[in-house]
Coordinates of C-alpha atoms in Angstrom, one line a residue:
M9 CA 143.2 133.1 96.8
G10 CA 140.8 130.5 98.1
K11 CA 139.8 129.7 101.7
S12 CA 142.2 127.6 103.7
I13 CA 141.3 123.9 104.1
T14 CA 141.1 123.2 107.9
N15 CA 139.0 120.1 107.8
K16 CA 141.2 116.9 108.0
E17 CA 138.9 115.0 105.6
Q18 CA 139.1 117.8 103.0
Q19 CA 142.9 117.9 103.4
V20 CA 143.1 114.2 102.8
S21 CA 140.8 114.5 99.8
Y22 CA 142.9 117.4 98.4
M23 CA 146.1 115.4 98.8
K24 CA 144.6 112.3 97.1
Q25 CA 143.5 114.4 94.1
R26 CA 146.9 116.0 93.8
L27 CA 148.6 112.6 94.1
S28 CA 146.2 111.2 91.5
M29 CA 147.2 114.0 89.1
F30 CA 150.8 113.3 89.7
L31 CA 150.3 109.6 88.9
E32 CA 148.4 110.4 85.7
V33 CA 151.3 112.6 84.5
L34 CA 153.8 109.9 85.5
D35 CA 151.8 107.2 83.6
A36 CA 151.7 109.4 80.5
I37 CA 155.4 109.8 80.2
E38 CA 157.2 107.5 77.8
P39 CA 160.6 106.7 79.2
E40 CA 162.3 106.6 75.8
N41 CA 160.9 110.1 74.9
T42 CA 161.4 111.7 78.4
E43 CA 163.2 115.0 78.4
L44 CA 164.8 116.9 81.3
E45 CA 161.9 119.3 81.4
D46 CA 159.5 116.3 82.0
I47 CA 161.7 115.2 85.0
D48 CA 161.8 118.8 86.3
R49 CA 158.0 119.0 86.1
L50 CA 157.7 115.8 88.1
I51 CA 160.1 117.0 90.7
A52 CA 158.2 120.3 91.0
M53 CA 155.0 118.4 91.5
V54 CA 156.5 116.3 94.3
D55 CA 157.9 119.4 95.9
D56 CA 154.5 121.0 95.7
L57 CA 152.9 118.0 97.3
D58 CA 155.5 118.0 100.1
D59 CA 155.0 121.8 100.7
K60 CA 151.2 121.3 100.9
M61 CA 151.6 118.4 103.3
K62 CA 153.8 120.5 105.6
Q63 CA 151.2 123.3 105.5
F64 CA 148.4 120.9 106.4
Q65 CA 150.5 119.5 109.3
N66 CA 151.1 123.0 110.7
R67 CA 147.6 124.3 110.2
P68 CA 145.1 124.1 113.1
T69 CA 142.0 122.0 112.2
E70 CA 138.4 122.6 112.8
E71 CA 138.4 119.7 115.4
Q72 CA 141.1 121.4 117.6

C-alpha cells in the first residue's frame, strides 16, 4: 500500500484525477447500449470518490 496523502494540494490533485477518470468513463458510455453493469460501475466509482473524500477530510494534514 502507498504512503498516505497528507498534503492538501496533493489531495485536491488526486481527487481531480479521479473525477477526470469518472468523467471519461461517463463520456464513453452510449446511452442506448448501456447495461446494468455499466451503471453499477459508475455508482461504484462515485462511492469510491465519496469514501476517499471522507478519508481526506478526517486525515490530519501536514499544515496542521
